Short mmCIF file of C-alpha atoms and ligand atoms in Angstrom, two decimals:
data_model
loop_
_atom_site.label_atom_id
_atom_site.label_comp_id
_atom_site.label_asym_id
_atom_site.label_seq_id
_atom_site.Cartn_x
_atom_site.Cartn_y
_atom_site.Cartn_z
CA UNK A 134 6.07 -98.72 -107.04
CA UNK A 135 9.80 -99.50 -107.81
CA UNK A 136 11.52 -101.01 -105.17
CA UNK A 137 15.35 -101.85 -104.70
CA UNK A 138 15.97 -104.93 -102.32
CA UNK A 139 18.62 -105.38 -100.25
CA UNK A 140 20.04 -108.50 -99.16
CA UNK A 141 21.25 -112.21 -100.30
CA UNK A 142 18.98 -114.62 -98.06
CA UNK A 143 16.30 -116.97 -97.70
CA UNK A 144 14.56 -113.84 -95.97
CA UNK A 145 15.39 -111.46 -99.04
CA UNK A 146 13.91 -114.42 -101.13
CA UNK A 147 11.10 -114.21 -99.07
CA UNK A 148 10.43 -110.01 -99.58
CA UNK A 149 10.80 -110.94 -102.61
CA UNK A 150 8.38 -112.87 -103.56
CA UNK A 151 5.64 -110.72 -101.00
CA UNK A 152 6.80 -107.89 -102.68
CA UNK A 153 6.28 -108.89 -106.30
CA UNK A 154 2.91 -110.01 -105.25
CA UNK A 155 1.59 -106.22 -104.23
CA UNK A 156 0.00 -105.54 -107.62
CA UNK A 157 1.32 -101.98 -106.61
CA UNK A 158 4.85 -102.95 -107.49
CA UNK A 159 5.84 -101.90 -110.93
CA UNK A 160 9.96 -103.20 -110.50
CA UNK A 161 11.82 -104.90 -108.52
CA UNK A 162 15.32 -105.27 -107.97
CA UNK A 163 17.30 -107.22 -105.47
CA UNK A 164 20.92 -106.66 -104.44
CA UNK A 165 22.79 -108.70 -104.85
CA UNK A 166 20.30 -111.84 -104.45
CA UNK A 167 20.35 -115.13 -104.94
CA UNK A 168 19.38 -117.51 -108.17
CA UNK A 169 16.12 -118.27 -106.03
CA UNK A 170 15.46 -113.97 -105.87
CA UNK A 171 15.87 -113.95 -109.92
CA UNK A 172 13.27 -115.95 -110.77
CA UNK A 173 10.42 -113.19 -109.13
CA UNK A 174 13.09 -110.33 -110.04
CA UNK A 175 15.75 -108.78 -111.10
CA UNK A 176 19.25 -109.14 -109.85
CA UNK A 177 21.63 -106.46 -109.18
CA UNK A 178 25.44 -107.51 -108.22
CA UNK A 179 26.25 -104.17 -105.64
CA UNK A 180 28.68 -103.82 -102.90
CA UNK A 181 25.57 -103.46 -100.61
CA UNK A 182 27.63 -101.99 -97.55
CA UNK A 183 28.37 -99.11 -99.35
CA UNK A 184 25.85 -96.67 -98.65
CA UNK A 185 26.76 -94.26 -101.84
CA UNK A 186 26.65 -97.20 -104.45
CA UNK A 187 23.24 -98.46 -102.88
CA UNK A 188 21.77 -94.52 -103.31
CA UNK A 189 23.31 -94.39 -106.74
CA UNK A 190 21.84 -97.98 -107.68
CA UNK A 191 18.30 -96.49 -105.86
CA UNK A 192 18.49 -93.50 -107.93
CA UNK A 193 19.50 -95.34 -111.15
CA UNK A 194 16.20 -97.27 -111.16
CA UNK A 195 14.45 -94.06 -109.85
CA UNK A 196 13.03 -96.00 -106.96
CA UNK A 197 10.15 -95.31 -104.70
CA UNK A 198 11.31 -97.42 -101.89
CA UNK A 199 14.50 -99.22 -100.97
CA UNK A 200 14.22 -102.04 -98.28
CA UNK A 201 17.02 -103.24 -96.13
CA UNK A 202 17.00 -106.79 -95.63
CA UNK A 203 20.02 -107.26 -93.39
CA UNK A 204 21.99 -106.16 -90.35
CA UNK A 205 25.14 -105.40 -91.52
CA UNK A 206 24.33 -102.61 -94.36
CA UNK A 207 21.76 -100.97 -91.66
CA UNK A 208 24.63 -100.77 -88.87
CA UNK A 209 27.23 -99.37 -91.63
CA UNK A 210 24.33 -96.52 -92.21
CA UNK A 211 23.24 -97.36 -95.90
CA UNK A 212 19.70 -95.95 -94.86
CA UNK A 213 21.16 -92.81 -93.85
CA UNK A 214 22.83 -92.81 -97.28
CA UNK A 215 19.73 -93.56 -99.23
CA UNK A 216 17.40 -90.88 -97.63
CA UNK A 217 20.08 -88.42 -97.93
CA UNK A 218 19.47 -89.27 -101.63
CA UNK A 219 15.43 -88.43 -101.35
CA UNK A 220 14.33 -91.74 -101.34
CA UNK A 221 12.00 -93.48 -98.80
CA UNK A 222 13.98 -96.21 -97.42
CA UNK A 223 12.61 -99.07 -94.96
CA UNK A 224 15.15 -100.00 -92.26
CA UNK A 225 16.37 -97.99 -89.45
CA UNK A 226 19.34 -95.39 -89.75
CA UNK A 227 22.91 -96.23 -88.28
CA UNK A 228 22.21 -94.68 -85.07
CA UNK A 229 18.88 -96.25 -84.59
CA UNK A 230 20.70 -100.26 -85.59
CA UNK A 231 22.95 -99.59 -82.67
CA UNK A 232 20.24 -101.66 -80.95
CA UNK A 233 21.17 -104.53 -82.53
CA UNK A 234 24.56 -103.21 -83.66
CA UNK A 235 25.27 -103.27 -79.74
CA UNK A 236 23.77 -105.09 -76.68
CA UNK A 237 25.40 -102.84 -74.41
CA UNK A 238 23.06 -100.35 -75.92
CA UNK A 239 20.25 -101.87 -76.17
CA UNK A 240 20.46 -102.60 -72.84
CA UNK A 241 20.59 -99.07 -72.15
CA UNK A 242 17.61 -98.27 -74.19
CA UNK A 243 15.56 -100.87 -72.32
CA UNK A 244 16.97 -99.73 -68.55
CA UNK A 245 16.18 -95.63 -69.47
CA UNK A 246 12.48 -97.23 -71.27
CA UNK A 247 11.50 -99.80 -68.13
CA UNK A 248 11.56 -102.47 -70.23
CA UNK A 249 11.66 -105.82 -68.85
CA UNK A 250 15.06 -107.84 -69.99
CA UNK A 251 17.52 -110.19 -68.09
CA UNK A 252 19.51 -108.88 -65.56
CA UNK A 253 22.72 -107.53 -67.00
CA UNK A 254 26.61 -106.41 -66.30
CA UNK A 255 28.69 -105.09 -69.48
CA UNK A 256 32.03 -106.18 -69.00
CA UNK A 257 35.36 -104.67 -70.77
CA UNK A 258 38.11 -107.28 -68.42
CA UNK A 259 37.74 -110.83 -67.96
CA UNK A 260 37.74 -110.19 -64.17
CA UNK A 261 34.53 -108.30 -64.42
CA UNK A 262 33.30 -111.45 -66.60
CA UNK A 263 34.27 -113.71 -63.66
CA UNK A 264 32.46 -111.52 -60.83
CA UNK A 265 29.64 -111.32 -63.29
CA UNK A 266 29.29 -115.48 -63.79
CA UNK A 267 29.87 -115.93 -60.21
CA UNK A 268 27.20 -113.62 -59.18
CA UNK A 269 24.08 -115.10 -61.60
CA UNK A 270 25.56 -118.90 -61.14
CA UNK A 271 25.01 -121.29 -63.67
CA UNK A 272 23.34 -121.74 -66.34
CA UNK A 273 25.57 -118.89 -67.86
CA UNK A 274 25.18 -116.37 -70.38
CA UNK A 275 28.03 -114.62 -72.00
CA UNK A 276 27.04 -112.15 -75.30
CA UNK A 277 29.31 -110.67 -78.13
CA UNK A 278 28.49 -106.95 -77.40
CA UNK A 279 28.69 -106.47 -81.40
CA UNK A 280 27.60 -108.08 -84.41
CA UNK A 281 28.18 -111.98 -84.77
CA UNK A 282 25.15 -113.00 -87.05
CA UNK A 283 23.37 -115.13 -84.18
CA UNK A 284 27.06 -117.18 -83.03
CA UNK A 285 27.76 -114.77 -80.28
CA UNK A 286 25.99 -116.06 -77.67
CA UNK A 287 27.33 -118.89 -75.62
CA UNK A 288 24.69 -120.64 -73.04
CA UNK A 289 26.55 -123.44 -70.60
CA UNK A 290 26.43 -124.77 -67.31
CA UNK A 291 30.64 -124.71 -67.58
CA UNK A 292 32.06 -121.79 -66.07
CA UNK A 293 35.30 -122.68 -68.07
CA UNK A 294 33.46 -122.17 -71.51
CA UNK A 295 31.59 -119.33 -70.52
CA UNK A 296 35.03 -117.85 -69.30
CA UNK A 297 36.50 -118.66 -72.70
CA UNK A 298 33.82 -116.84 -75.11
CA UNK A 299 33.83 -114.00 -73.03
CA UNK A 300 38.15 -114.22 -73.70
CA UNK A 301 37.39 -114.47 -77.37
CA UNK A 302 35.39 -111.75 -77.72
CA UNK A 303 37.24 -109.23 -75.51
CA UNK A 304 40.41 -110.30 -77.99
CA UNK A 305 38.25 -108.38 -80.90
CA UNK A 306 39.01 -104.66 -81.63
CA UNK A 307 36.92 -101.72 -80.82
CA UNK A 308 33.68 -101.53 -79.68
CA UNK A 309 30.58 -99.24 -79.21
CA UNK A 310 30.42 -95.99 -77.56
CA UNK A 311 28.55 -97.41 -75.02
CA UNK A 312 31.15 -98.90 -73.92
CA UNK A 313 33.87 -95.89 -74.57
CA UNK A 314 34.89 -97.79 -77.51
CA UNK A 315 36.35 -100.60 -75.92
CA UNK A 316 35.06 -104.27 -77.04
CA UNK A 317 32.57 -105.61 -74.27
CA UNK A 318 30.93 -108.95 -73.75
CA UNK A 319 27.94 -109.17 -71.49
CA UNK A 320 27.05 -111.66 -69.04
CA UNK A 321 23.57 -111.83 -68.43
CA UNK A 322 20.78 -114.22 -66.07
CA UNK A 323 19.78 -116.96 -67.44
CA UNK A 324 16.25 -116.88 -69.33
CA UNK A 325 14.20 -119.99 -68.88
CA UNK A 326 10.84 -120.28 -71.14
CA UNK A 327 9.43 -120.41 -74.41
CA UNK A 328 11.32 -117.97 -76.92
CA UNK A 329 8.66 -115.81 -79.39
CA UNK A 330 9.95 -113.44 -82.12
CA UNK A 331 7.55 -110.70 -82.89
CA UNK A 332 8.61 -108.47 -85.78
CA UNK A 333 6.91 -105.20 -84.71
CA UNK A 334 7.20 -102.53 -88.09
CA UNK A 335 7.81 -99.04 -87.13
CA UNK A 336 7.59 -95.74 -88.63
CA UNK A 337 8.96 -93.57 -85.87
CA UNK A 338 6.33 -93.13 -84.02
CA UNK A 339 3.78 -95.85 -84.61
CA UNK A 340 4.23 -99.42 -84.39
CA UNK A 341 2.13 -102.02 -85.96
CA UNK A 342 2.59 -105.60 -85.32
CA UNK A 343 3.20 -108.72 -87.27
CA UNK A 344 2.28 -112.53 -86.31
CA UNK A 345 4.34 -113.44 -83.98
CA UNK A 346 6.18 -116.56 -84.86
CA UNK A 347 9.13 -119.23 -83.15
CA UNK A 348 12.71 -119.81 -84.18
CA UNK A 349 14.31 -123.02 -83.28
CA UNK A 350 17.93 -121.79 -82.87
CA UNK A 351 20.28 -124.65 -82.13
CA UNK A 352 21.71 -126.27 -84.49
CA UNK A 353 20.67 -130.27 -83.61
CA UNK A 354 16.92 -132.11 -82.48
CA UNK A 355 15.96 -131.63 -78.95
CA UNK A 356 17.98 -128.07 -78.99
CA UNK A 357 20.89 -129.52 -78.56
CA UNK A 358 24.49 -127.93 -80.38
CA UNK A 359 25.76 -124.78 -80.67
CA UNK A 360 23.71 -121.43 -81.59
CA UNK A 361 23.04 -120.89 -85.00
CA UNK A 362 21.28 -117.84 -87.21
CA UNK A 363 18.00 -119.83 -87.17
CA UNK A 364 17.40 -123.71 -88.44
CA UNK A 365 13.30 -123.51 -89.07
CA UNK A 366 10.23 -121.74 -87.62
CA UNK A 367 6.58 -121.50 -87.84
CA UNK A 368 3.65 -119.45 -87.30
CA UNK A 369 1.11 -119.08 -85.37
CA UNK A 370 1.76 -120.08 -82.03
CA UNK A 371 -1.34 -121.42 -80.63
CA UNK A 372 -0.08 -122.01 -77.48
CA UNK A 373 0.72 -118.74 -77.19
CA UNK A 374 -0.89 -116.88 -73.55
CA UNK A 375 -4.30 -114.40 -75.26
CA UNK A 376 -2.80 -111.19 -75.00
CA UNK A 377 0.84 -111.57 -76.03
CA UNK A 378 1.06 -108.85 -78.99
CA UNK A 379 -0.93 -106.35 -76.82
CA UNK A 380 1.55 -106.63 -74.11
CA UNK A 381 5.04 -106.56 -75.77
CA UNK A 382 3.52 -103.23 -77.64
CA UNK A 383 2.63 -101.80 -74.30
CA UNK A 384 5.75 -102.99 -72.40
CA UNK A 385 8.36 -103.23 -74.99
CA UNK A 386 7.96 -101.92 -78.62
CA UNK A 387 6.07 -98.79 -77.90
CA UNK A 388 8.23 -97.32 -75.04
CA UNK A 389 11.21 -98.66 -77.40
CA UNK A 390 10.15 -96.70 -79.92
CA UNK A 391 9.27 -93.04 -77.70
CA UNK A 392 12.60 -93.64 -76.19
CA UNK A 393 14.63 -93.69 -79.32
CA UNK A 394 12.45 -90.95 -80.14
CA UNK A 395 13.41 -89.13 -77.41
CA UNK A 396 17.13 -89.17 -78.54
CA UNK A 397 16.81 -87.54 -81.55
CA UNK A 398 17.39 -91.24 -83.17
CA UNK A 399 13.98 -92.20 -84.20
CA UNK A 400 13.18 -95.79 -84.83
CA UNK A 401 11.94 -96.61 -88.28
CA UNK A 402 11.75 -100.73 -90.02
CA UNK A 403 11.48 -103.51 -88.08
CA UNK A 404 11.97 -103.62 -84.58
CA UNK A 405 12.12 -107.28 -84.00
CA UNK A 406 11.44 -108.35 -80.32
CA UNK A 407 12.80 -111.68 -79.17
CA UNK A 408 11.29 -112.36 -76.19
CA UNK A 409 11.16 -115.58 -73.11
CA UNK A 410 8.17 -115.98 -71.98
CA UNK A 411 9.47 -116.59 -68.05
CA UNK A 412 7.24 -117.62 -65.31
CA UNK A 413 7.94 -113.77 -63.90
CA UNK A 414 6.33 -112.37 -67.45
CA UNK A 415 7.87 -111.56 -70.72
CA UNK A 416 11.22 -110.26 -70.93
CA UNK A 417 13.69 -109.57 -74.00
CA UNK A 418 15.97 -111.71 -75.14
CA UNK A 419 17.60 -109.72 -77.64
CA UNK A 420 17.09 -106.78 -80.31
CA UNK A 421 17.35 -106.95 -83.60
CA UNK A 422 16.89 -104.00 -86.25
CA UNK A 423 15.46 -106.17 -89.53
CA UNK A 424 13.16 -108.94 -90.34
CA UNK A 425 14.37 -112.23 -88.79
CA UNK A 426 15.38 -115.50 -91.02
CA UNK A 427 13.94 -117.78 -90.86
CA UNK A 428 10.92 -116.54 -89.14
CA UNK A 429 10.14 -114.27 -91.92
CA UNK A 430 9.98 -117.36 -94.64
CA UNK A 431 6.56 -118.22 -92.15
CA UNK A 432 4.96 -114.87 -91.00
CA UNK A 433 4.81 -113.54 -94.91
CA UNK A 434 4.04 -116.97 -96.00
CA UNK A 435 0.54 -116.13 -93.90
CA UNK A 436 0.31 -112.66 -94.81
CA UNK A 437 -2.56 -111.67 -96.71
CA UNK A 438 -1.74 -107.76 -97.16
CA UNK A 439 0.31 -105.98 -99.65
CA UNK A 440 3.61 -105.75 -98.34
CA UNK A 441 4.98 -103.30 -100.60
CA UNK A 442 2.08 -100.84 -99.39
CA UNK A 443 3.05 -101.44 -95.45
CA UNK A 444 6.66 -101.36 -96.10
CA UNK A 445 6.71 -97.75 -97.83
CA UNK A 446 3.93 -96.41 -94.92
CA UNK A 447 6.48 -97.35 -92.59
CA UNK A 448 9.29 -95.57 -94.40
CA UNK A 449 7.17 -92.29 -95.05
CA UNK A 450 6.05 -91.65 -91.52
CA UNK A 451 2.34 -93.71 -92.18
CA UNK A 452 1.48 -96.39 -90.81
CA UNK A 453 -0.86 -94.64 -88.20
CA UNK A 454 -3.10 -94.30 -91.39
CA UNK A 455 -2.41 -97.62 -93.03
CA UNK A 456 -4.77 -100.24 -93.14
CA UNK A 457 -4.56 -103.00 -89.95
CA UNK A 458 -2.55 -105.97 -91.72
CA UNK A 459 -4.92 -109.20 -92.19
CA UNK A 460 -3.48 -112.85 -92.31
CA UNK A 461 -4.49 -116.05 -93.84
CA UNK A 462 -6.49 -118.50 -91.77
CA UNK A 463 -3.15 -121.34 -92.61
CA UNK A 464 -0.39 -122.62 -90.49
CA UNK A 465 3.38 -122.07 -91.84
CA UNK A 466 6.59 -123.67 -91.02
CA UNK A 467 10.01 -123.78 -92.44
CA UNK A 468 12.44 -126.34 -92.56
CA UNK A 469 16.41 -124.95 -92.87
CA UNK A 470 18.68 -127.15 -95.21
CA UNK A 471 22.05 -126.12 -94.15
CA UNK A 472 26.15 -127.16 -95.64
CA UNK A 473 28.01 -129.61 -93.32
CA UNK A 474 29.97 -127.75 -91.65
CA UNK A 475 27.69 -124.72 -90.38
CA UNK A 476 27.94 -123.36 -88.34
CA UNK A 477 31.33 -123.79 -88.42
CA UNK A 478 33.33 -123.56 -91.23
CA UNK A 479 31.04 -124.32 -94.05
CA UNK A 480 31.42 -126.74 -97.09
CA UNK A 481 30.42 -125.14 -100.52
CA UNK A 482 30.45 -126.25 -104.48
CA UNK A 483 28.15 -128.85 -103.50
CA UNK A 484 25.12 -129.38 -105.93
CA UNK A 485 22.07 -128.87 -104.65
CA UNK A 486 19.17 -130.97 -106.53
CA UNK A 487 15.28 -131.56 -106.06
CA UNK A 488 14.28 -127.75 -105.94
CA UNK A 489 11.42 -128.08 -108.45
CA UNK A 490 10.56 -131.64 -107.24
CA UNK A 491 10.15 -130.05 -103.62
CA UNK A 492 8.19 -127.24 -105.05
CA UNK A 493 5.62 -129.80 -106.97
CA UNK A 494 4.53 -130.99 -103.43
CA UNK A 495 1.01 -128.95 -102.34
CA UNK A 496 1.68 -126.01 -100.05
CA UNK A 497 5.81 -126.30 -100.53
CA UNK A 498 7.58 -123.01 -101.81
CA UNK A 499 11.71 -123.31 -101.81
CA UNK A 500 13.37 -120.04 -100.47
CA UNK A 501 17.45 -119.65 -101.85
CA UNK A 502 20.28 -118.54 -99.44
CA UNK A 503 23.17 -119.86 -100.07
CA UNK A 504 23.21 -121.10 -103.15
CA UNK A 505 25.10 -120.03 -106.41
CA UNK A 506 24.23 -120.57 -110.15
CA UNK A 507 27.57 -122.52 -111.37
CA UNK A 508 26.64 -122.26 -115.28
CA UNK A 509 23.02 -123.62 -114.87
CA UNK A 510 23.73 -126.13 -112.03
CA UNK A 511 22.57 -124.78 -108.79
CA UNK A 512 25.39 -125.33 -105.80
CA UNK A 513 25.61 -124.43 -102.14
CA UNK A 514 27.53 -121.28 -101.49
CA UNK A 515 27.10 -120.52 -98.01
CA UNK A 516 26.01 -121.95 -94.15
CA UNK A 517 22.62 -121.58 -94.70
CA UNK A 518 20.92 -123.10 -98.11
CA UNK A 519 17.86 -123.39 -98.47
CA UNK A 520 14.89 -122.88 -96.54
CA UNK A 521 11.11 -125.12 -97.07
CA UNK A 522 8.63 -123.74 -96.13
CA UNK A 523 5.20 -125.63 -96.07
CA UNK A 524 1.82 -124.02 -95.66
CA UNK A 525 -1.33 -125.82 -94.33
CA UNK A 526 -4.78 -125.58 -92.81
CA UNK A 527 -3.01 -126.57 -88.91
CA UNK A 528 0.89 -126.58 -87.96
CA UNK A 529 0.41 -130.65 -88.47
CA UNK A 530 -0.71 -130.19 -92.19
CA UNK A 531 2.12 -127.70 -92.62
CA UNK A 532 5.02 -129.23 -91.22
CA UNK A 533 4.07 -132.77 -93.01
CA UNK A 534 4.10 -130.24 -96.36
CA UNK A 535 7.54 -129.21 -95.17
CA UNK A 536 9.28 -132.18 -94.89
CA UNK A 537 7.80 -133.64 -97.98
CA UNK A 538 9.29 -131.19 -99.63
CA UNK A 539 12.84 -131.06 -97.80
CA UNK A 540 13.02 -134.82 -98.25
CA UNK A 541 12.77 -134.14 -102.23
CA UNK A 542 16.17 -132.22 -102.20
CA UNK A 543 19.63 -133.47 -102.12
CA UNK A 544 22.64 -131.51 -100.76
CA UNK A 545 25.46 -133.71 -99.76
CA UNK A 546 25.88 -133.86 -96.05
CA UNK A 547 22.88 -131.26 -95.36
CA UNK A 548 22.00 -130.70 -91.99
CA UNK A 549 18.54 -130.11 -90.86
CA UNK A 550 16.64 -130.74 -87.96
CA UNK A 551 13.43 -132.95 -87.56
CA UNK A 552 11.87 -131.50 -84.99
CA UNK A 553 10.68 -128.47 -86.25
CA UNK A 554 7.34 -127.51 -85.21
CA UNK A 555 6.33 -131.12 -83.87
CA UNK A 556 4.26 -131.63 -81.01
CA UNK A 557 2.89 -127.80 -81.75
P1 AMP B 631 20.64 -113.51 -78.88
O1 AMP B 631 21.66 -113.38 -79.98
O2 AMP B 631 20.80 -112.52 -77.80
O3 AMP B 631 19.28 -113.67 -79.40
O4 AMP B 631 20.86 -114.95 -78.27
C1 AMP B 631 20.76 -116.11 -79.07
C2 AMP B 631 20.02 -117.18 -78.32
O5 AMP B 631 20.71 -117.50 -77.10
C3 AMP B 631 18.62 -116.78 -77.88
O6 AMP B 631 17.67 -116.94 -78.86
C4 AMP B 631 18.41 -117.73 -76.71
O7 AMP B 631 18.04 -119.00 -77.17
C5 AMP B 631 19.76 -117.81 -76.08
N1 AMP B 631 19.83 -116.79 -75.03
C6 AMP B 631 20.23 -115.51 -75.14
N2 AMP B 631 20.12 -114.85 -73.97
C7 AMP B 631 19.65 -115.75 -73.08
C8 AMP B 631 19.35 -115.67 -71.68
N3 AMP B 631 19.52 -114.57 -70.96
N4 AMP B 631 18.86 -116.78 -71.09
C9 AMP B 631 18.70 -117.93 -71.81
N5 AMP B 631 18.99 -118.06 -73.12
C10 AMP B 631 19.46 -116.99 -73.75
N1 LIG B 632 16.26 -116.03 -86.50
C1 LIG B 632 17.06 -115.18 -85.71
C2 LIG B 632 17.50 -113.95 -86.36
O1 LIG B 632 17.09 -113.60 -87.45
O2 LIG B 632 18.32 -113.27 -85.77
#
């Protein structure tokens, strides 16, 4: 199988290195990647929102499957651009992204399916937003209605703040359909409970789940400072309630996926749940369209199938007939190294040492994202640099295997937290 990659990440690193392993792949190429992607295979610099250049690149290499690693190329359609080119693509089409593309929509989606989510108003004026805080009370919970790579969410007990996202977003231009185009924030109950991400691959019609995993999303210890796009996870969850997967497939994924069905907008990739686990039952967080990072640097850390083979079932319409996936018997967890400065406005240039020393500890593998080969010297390049992951017999064994390692490297002012996975 020849397979294009899509995507920069420690997540794309991660495909990566799952997909090389299927002794079905024959190639693989990842746009545009990272120096940690070109070690397992080839790079390809590509403007990868740009649906025609992606086909083109697909059709250069005569692929057999293209996977879609992030948001932003799936909402700007580049799957719709790629099948339209005969090629089997894993990811969902533009229409079918909307539901992470837009949480006024997915909110929709869930109200017309039944499924269980916080409480919700969409709200185009900051009056609405005001009504809205005042009638769920604090803690409050104001949403970007678009895109905002996991910094549009603002949870506080200050009405003032809340007030103040809510004002920044509604300053953006343009917004979904949903909303008749105009941008939308919404303002939602508060969620309390455990959070679980469960990456649920679908082919349209059937869904097959992954192991579901935990993100730690604040930036600091003890989940304090602002939201970030993920600073470690790990997998399994043994405190998890029996049942779990069985009952977000029943309640969520599957009448997710017959409802987009329904719409003549069919659901195919990952349809990645993020659920609390309140004492009223499961309800969903959020939506997104793709594999989550850092979760996925954990869940395909344990996974013993081919991925290359599950991937391109899902994209053809097969996973009803594919075989059930099976998972090592190991704990996983991964530590995020990220610049000073995320996630704010990031520091970059910095070197980045201790890679290979990391990797010499047992059970450590180093995942790039933000990272750039400056002629043979490896130096940050973005929020997000690096992510450890650690595998082990229990979550103890794996998180002492992921610190060893992250206390190997050395990026100047890296932040990382230290609580990842303890206690579990
Ligand atoms: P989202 O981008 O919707 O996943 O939100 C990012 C993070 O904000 C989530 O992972 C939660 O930690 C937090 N969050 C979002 N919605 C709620 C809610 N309704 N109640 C409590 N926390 C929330
Ligand atoms: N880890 C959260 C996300 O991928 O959105």
């Amino acid at each position: 199988m020849r397979i294009l990659l899509i995507g920069s990440g420690a997540r794309e690193h991660a495909l990566a290195r799952a997909l090389a392993a299927d002794p079905a792949t024959t190639a693989l190429v990842v746009a545009p990647g990272n120096p940690g992607t070109a070690a397992v295979a080839t790079n390809l610099d590509l403007d990868v929102l740009d649906g025609a250049a992606v086909a083109a690149a697909a059709q250069g290499m005569a692929a057999d499957l293209v996977v879609v690693g992030p948001e932003a190329p799936l909402v700007a359609g580049v799957v719709d651009a790629v099948r339209a080119a005969g090629i089997p693509c894993f990811g969902p089409t533009g229409a079918a992204a909307r539901l992470e593309g837009s949480k006024a929509f997915a909110k929709d989606v869930m109200a017309a399916a039944g499924v269980p989510t916080a409480m919700a108003h969409v709200c185009t004026d900051l009056d609405q937003v005001a009504a809205a805080l005042d009638a769920f009370g604090p803690p409050y919970v104001v949403k970007d209605d678009g895109l905002a790579a996991g910094k549009g969410v603002v949870v506080t007990p200050e009405r003032d703040a809340a007030l103040g996202h809510a004002r920044a977003c509604l300053a953006r231009d343009g917004g979904d359909p949903t909303t008749g185009g105009a941008p939308a924030v919404v303002v939602e109950e508060f969620l309390d409970g455990p959070e679980v991400s469960l990456f649920c691959l679908c082919d349209g019609t059937d869904v097959v789940p992954l192991a579901p995993a935990q993100d730690y999303k604040r930036l600091a210890d003890g989940d304090a400072g602002p939201n970030t796009g993920g600073m470690g996870a790990y997998s399994p969850l043994p405190w998890a309630p029996p049942g779990l997967v069985e009952d977000v497939l029943d309640r969520v994924a599957r009448p997710v996926v017959r409802e987009m069905a329904a719409r003549g907008t069919p659901f195919t990739g990952v349809l990645y749940c993020g659920l609390a686990l309140t004492s009223r039952g499961v309800r969903v967080v959020e939506f997104n369209v793709r594999f989550g990072d850092p979760e996925t640097q954990v869940v395909l850390a344990r996974l013993a199938s081919p991925l290359a083979q599950l991937l391109r079932a899902a994209a053809t319409g097969g996973l009803g007939a594919a075989p059930e996936p099976r998972w090592h018997d190991a704990a996983a967890v991964t530590v995020v190294l990220a610049a000073r400065g995320y996630p704010g406005q990031v520091g970059t240039g910095d070197p980045v040492t201790g890679v290979g020393a990391a990797e010499e500890v047992p059970g450590v593998h180093v995942l790039q994202a933000g990272t750039r080969d400056d002629g043979g010297r490896l130096v940050s390049a973005g929020g997000r640099v690096l992510s450890v992951v650690g595998i082990g017999a229990d979550l103890a064994a794996a998180r002492a295997a992921a610190y060893a390692g992250a206390a190997r490297i050395d990026l100047p002012g890296a932040q990382l937290r230290t609580d990842i996975a303890a206690g579990r």
